[in-house]
Structures are given as C-alpha cells and as structure tokens.
C-alpha cells in the first residue's frame, strides 16, 4: 500500500525591514516542515502574490503607516491580496504593521495613535482571547515587545483578543484563520541589536526609552517570550483549516 506524501507547508512572509523577520516563528514553522519564502517590500513584486498561493501568508512589521499608499504604492497591492484572503478565510497572520494592514484590508480605519508604545510590557487577554492561542501570552506568563505609534479600529465582525494600557486593540481574529497582533511575539534576543540600530532615530524620539533599557529588557524577557510565543503559534496552526499536516 503506497502512502501519498504530504506536501510541505508553503509559507510566504512579507518583510518590510530586513531585521524584522519571523524570529521565533521561523523555528516553529521549520519544525513543522514548512518551506518559507521571504518577499521584501520595495524589492520584490508583491503584486505577484496570488491570494490562494501560500498555505500561510505572514505580513511582518515595519516603520511605515498602513495608510501611506501615496508614499508606498505597493501597499495597495498588499491590501488587495489581504482583502481576498480575508474574504476566503485563508490562513493569514499579521504582526504590528501586518496587523494594521489586515485591519485596513477588512475595512477598518488605521491612524496615528498619538502616543508611541515602545518597549517591553504586558498585554491583557480578553475573555475570548483566553479561549484562543493568545492565552499563552497572558500577563502572568510573559512580557511582549511593543513597538508602534499607530493604532486601528476593530474590523467589523472581528473578535478582540488582547489589549494594553496604552491601546485597547492589540490582537484580533477574523473568521477561523486570520489573526492580527499589534505587538511583537516573534522577537528573539539573538540579533536584537539590529532593532536598536535600525530604529535608532525612533528610540531617540521616545523619552521614556533608551538603548540600554531596551537591551536589558530583552535580556530579561525574550527567552520566556520565545517559549510562550512558540506555544501560541503551534496552537494557532493546529487550529487552522486546510493546512497540510505537519511532517
């Protein structure tokens, strides 16, 4: 009796700055036999992404606004792909800017929040969030990294999963297979200095933060976050529909 081989999980990750990659999530995905392709905004043709092409589409963070299509026209192509994936309930994950782009693609408003939320802190998980993989990131379990100044309205029909004391909309889901998280669960201690270099100007504009404190926070919190974020992602992947079975 022949056994039909299971196709690998095809993951496309859209990266806006090189150091904001999949981080801990890449290790989880590769452990499940995933084939990962990075597409770099501003370099690769994002219009070539077909809505039903990747098994999983991940939109990563970056220091631009989801509403800045006049400056970055390719954002329109990305939103068009996301809108179609949301409509078809195809597995899609957005982190920081990625979450804001999912919100915008679902018809919600994304806008400057008036306060920069930057540094390590906790999130409050809603009751619905406690019944989701986000429960692994509850305040008692770990700290997460916040790094944004924009916020968004909750898309119609979305479920709010997490909040913070600065911004009430920190994580949400749409349908069964679309998840957006405003904070960074994927960040790793190894290589974090790239964030400090790449975002030096933004750190300098945030009086309550500095490089030494961010590095110290990362040393104290990143290892535990990696454990909890891996649990969160594995649970989320296990609950998705239509993904290839892990090897």
CSV table of C-alpha atoms in Angstrom, one decimal:
chain,number,residue,atom,x,y,z
A,1,UNK,CA,0.0,0.0,0.0
A,2,UNK,CA,1.6,3.3,-1.1
A,3,UNK,CA,1.4,6.3,1.1
A,4,UNK,CA,0.8,9.7,-0.6
A,5,UNK,CA,3.5,12.1,0.6
A,6,UNK,CA,2.2,15.2,2.5
A,7,UNK,CA,3.1,18.4,0.7
A,8,UNK,CA,5.2,20.9,2.7
A,9,UNK,CA,3.5,23.9,4.3
A,10,UNK,CA,4.1,26.8,1.9
A,11,UNK,CA,4.7,30.0,3.8
A,12,UNK,CA,5.2,33.4,2.3
A,13,UNK,CA,6.4,36.1,4.7
A,14,UNK,CA,6.4,39.8,3.6
A,15,UNK,CA,9.2,41.6,5.2
A,16,UNK,CA,9.4,45.5,5.3
A,17,UNK,CA,12.8,45.9,7.1
A,18,UNK,CA,15.3,43.0,7.0
A,19,UNK,CA,15.8,42.6,10.7
A,20,UNK,CA,12.0,42.3,11.5
A,21,UNK,CA,11.8,38.7,10.3
A,22,UNK,CA,9.9,35.7,11.5
A,23,UNK,CA,12.2,35.3,14.5
A,24,UNK,CA,11.0,32.6,16.9
A,25,UNK,CA,8.1,31.8,14.5
A,26,UNK,CA,10.5,30.7,11.8
A,27,UNK,CA,11.9,28.0,14.1
A,28,UNK,CA,8.3,26.8,14.8
A,29,UNK,CA,7.4,26.7,11.1
A,30,UNK,CA,10.5,24.9,10.0
A,31,UNK,CA,10.0,22.3,12.8
A,32,UNK,CA,6.6,21.6,11.1
A,33,UNK,CA,8.3,21.0,7.7
A,34,UNK,CA,7.4,24.5,6.2
A,35,UNK,CA,9.1,25.9,3.1
A,36,UNK,CA,9.5,29.6,3.8
A,37,UNK,CA,9.8,32.3,1.2
A,38,UNK,CA,10.6,35.9,2.2
A,39,UNK,CA,9.4,38.7,0.0
A,40,UNK,CA,11.0,42.1,0.6
A,41,UNK,CA,8.8,45.1,0.2
A,42,UNK,CA,10.4,47.7,-2.1
A,43,UNK,CA,12.4,45.0,-3.7
A,44,UNK,CA,10.2,42.1,-4.7
A,45,UNK,CA,7.0,42.4,-6.7
A,46,UNK,CA,4.2,42.0,-4.1
A,47,UNK,CA,1.6,42.0,-6.8
A,48,UNK,CA,2.8,38.6,-7.8
A,49,UNK,CA,1.4,37.1,-4.6
A,50,UNK,CA,-1.8,35.2,-5.6
A,51,UNK,CA,-4.4,35.3,-2.9
A,52,UNK,CA,-4.7,31.5,-2.7
A,53,UNK,CA,-1.0,30.8,-3.4
A,54,UNK,CA,0.6,30.4,0.0
A,55,UNK,CA,-0.8,28.0,2.5
A,56,UNK,CA,0.1,30.7,5.1
A,57,UNK,CA,0.7,34.4,4.4
A,58,UNK,CA,2.5,36.3,7.1
A,59,UNK,CA,2.8,40.1,7.0
A,60,UNK,CA,5.6,41.3,9.2
A,61,UNK,CA,6.3,44.7,10.9
A,62,UNK,CA,7.8,47.9,9.6
A,63,UNK,CA,8.2,51.6,10.4
A,64,UNK,CA,5.6,52.9,7.9
A,65,UNK,CA,1.8,53.5,8.1
A,66,UNK,CA,-0.7,51.2,6.6
A,67,UNK,CA,-2.5,54.3,5.3
A,68,UNK,CA,0.6,55.7,3.4
A,69,UNK,CA,-0.3,54.4,-0.1
A,70,UNK,CA,0.6,57.8,-1.6
A,71,UNK,CA,4.2,57.3,-0.4
A,72,UNK,CA,4.4,53.5,-0.9
A,73,UNK,CA,2.0,52.5,-3.7
A,74,UNK,CA,2.8,48.7,-3.3
A,75,UNK,CA,0.7,48.9,-0.1
A,76,UNK,CA,-2.3,48.9,-2.3
A,77,UNK,CA,-1.3,45.5,-3.9
A,78,UNK,CA,-0.7,44.0,-0.5
A,79,UNK,CA,-4.1,45.2,0.8
A,80,UNK,CA,-5.8,43.8,-2.2
A,81,UNK,CA,-4.3,40.3,-1.6
A,82,UNK,CA,-5.2,40.5,2.1
A,83,UNK,CA,-8.8,41.5,1.4
A,84,UNK,CA,-9.2,38.5,-0.8
A,85,UNK,CA,-7.6,36.1,1.7
A,86,UNK,CA,-9.8,37.6,4.5
A,87,UNK,CA,-12.9,37.1,2.3
A,88,UNK,CA,-11.9,33.4,1.7
A,89,UNK,CA,-10.8,32.9,5.3
A,90,UNK,CA,-7.4,31.7,4.2
A,91,UNK,CA,-4.6,31.3,6.9
A,92,UNK,CA,-3.1,34.8,7.4
A,93,UNK,CA,-1.1,36.3,10.2
A,94,UNK,CA,-0.2,39.9,10.7
A,95,UNK,CA,2.4,41.3,13.1
A,96,UNK,CA,2.5,45.0,14.0
A,97,UNK,CA,2.2,46.7,10.6
A,98,UNK,CA,0.9,43.4,9.4
A,99,UNK,CA,-2.0,43.5,11.8
A,100,UNK,CA,-2.7,47.1,10.8
A,101,UNK,CA,-2.8,46.1,7.2
A,102,UNK,CA,-5.2,43.3,7.9
A,103,UNK,CA,-7.4,45.7,9.8
A,104,UNK,CA,-7.3,48.2,6.9
A,105,UNK,CA,-8.0,45.4,4.3
A,106,UNK,CA,-11.0,44.4,6.4
A,107,UNK,CA,-12.4,47.9,6.1
A,108,UNK,CA,-11.3,49.4,9.5
A,109,UNK,CA,-9.5,52.7,10.0
A,110,UNK,CA,-5.8,52.8,10.8
A,111,UNK,CA,-4.4,56.0,12.1
A,112,UNK,CA,-1.7,57.6,14.3
A,113,UNK,CA,-2.4,56.9,17.9
A,114,UNK,CA,-1.0,60.0,19.4
A,115,UNK,CA,1.5,58.1,21.7
A,116,UNK,CA,4.4,55.8,20.8
A,117,UNK,CA,4.1,52.4,22.6
A,118,UNK,CA,7.7,51.2,22.6
A,119,UNK,CA,9.4,48.7,24.9
A,120,UNK,CA,8.7,45.6,26.9
A,121,UNK,CA,5.3,45.3,28.7
A,122,UNK,CA,2.4,43.1,29.2
A,123,UNK,CA,-1.0,42.6,27.5
A,124,UNK,CA,-4.4,41.9,28.9
A,125,UNK,CA,-6.1,39.0,27.3
A,126,UNK,CA,-9.9,39.3,26.8
A,127,UNK,CA,-12.3,36.5,27.8
A,128,UNK,CA,-12.5,35.5,24.2
A,129,UNK,CA,-8.7,35.7,24.0
A,130,UNK,CA,-8.4,33.3,26.9
A,131,UNK,CA,-10.2,30.7,24.7
A,132,UNK,CA,-7.7,31.2,21.9
A,133,UNK,CA,-4.0,30.6,21.5
A,134,UNK,CA,-3.4,34.1,22.8
A,135,UNK,CA,-3.9,32.8,26.3
A,136,UNK,CA,-0.2,31.7,26.3
A,137,UNK,CA,0.8,35.4,26.2
A,138,UNK,CA,-1.3,36.5,29.2
A,139,UNK,CA,0.3,38.9,31.7
A,140,UNK,CA,1.2,36.2,34.2
A,141,UNK,CA,3.1,34.2,31.6
A,142,UNK,CA,5.3,36.7,29.8
A,143,UNK,CA,6.1,40.2,28.6
A,144,UNK,CA,5.9,41.1,24.9
A,145,UNK,CA,7.6,43.8,22.9
A,146,UNK,CA,5.6,46.8,21.9
A,147,UNK,CA,6.9,49.0,19.0
A,148,UNK,CA,4.3,51.1,17.3
A,149,UNK,CA,2.7,54.6,17.2
A,150,UNK,CA,-0.3,53.8,15.1
A,151,UNK,CA,-3.5,52.1,16.1
A,152,UNK,CA,-6.7,50.9,14.4
A,153,UNK,CA,-10.4,50.4,14.9
A,154,UNK,CA,-11.6,46.9,15.3
A,155,UNK,CA,-12.8,45.5,11.9
A,156,UNK,CA,-16.5,44.7,11.7
A,157,UNK,CA,-17.1,41.1,12.8
A,158,UNK,CA,-13.6,40.7,14.3
A,159,UNK,CA,-13.1,39.3,17.8
A,160,UNK,CA,-10.9,41.3,20.2
A,161,UNK,CA,-8.3,39.0,21.9
A,162,UNK,CA,-5.9,41.4,23.7
A,163,UNK,CA,-5.5,44.9,24.9
A,164,UNK,CA,-2.8,47.0,26.6
A,165,UNK,CA,-3.0,50.0,28.9
A,166,UNK,CA,-2.0,52.3,26.0
A,167,UNK,CA,-4.1,50.9,23.2
A,168,UNK,CA,-7.2,48.8,23.5
A,169,UNK,CA,-6.8,46.9,20.2
A,170,UNK,CA,-3.7,44.7,20.5
A,171,UNK,CA,-4.8,41.4,18.9
A,172,UNK,CA,-7.9,40.3,17.0
A,173,UNK,CA,-9.1,37.4,14.8
A,174,UNK,CA,-11.4,37.4,11.8
A,175,UNK,CA,-13.1,34.2,10.8
A,176,UNK,CA,-11.3,31.0,11.7
A,177,UNK,CA,-8.0,31.6,10.1
A,178,UNK,CA,-7.0,35.3,10.2
A,179,UNK,CA,-5.0,36.7,13.2
A,180,UNK,CA,-3.5,40.1,13.8
A,181,UNK,CA,-1.3,41.0,16.7
A,182,UNK,CA,-0.1,44.6,17.2
A,183,UNK,CA,2.8,43.8,19.4
A,184,UNK,CA,5.8,41.6,18.6
A,185,UNK,CA,5.6,38.0,19.9
A,186,UNK,CA,8.3,36.8,17.5
A,187,UNK,CA,11.2,38.8,18.6
A,188,UNK,CA,14.4,37.0,19.8
A,189,UNK,CA,17.3,38.1,22.0
A,190,UNK,CA,19.8,37.0,19.4
A,191,UNK,CA,20.1,39.7,16.8
A,192,UNK,CA,18.0,42.2,18.8
A,193,UNK,CA,20.8,44.8,18.4
A,194,UNK,CA,19.7,45.1,14.8
A,195,UNK,CA,16.4,46.6,16.1
A,196,UNK,CA,18.4,49.1,18.2
A,197,UNK,CA,20.5,50.1,15.2
A,198,UNK,CA,17.7,50.2,12.6
A,199,UNK,CA,15.3,52.1,14.9
A,200,UNK,CA,17.8,54.4,16.5
A,201,UNK,CA,16.0,57.5,15.4
A,202,UNK,CA,12.7,56.3,16.7
A,203,UNK,CA,14.2,55.3,20.1
A,204,UNK,CA,15.7,58.8,20.3
A,205,UNK,CA,12.3,60.3,19.8
A,206,UNK,CA,10.8,58.3,22.7
A,207,UNK,CA,11.9,59.9,26.0
A,208,UNK,CA,10.8,57.1,28.2
A,209,UNK,CA,13.0,54.6,26.4
A,210,UNK,CA,16.7,54.2,25.6
A,211,UNK,CA,19.0,51.6,24.1
A,212,UNK,CA,20.3,50.3,27.4
A,213,UNK,CA,16.9,49.8,28.9
A,214,UNK,CA,15.6,48.0,25.7
A,215,UNK,CA,18.6,45.7,25.7
A,216,UNK,CA,18.2,45.0,29.4
A,217,UNK,CA,14.5,44.2,28.9
A,218,UNK,CA,15.3,41.9,26.1
A,219,UNK,CA,17.8,40.0,28.2
A,220,UNK,CA,15.2,39.6,30.9
A,221,UNK,CA,12.1,38.8,28.9
A,222,UNK,CA,12.9,37.4,25.4
A,223,UNK,CA,13.7,33.8,26.4
A,224,UNK,CA,10.4,33.3,28.2
A,225,UNK,CA,8.5,35.1,25.4
A,226,UNK,CA,10.1,32.7,22.9
A,227,UNK,CA,8.7,29.7,24.8
A,228,UNK,CA,5.2,31.2,25.2
A,229,UNK,CA,5.1,32.5,21.6
A,230,UNK,CA,6.0,29.1,20.3
A,231,UNK,CA,3.1,27.6,22.2
A,232,UNK,CA,0.8,30.3,20.9
A,233,UNK,CA,1.8,29.8,17.2
A,234,UNK,CA,1.7,26.0,17.4
A,235,UNK,CA,-1.8,26.1,18.9
A,236,UNK,CA,-2.9,28.6,16.2
A,237,UNK,CA,-1.5,26.4,13.4
A,238,UNK,CA,-3.1,23.3,14.9
A,239,UNK,CA,-6.5,25.0,14.8
A,240,UNK,CA,-6.3,26.2,11.2
A,241,UNK,CA,-8.3,24.6,8.5
A,242,UNK,CA,-6.9,23.5,5.1
A,243,UNK,CA,-3.2,23.4,6.1
A,244,UNK,CA,-1.1,20.4,5.2
A,245,UNK,CA,-0.5,18.0,8.0
A,246,UNK,CA,2.9,18.5,9.7
A,247,UNK,CA,5.7,16.0,8.8
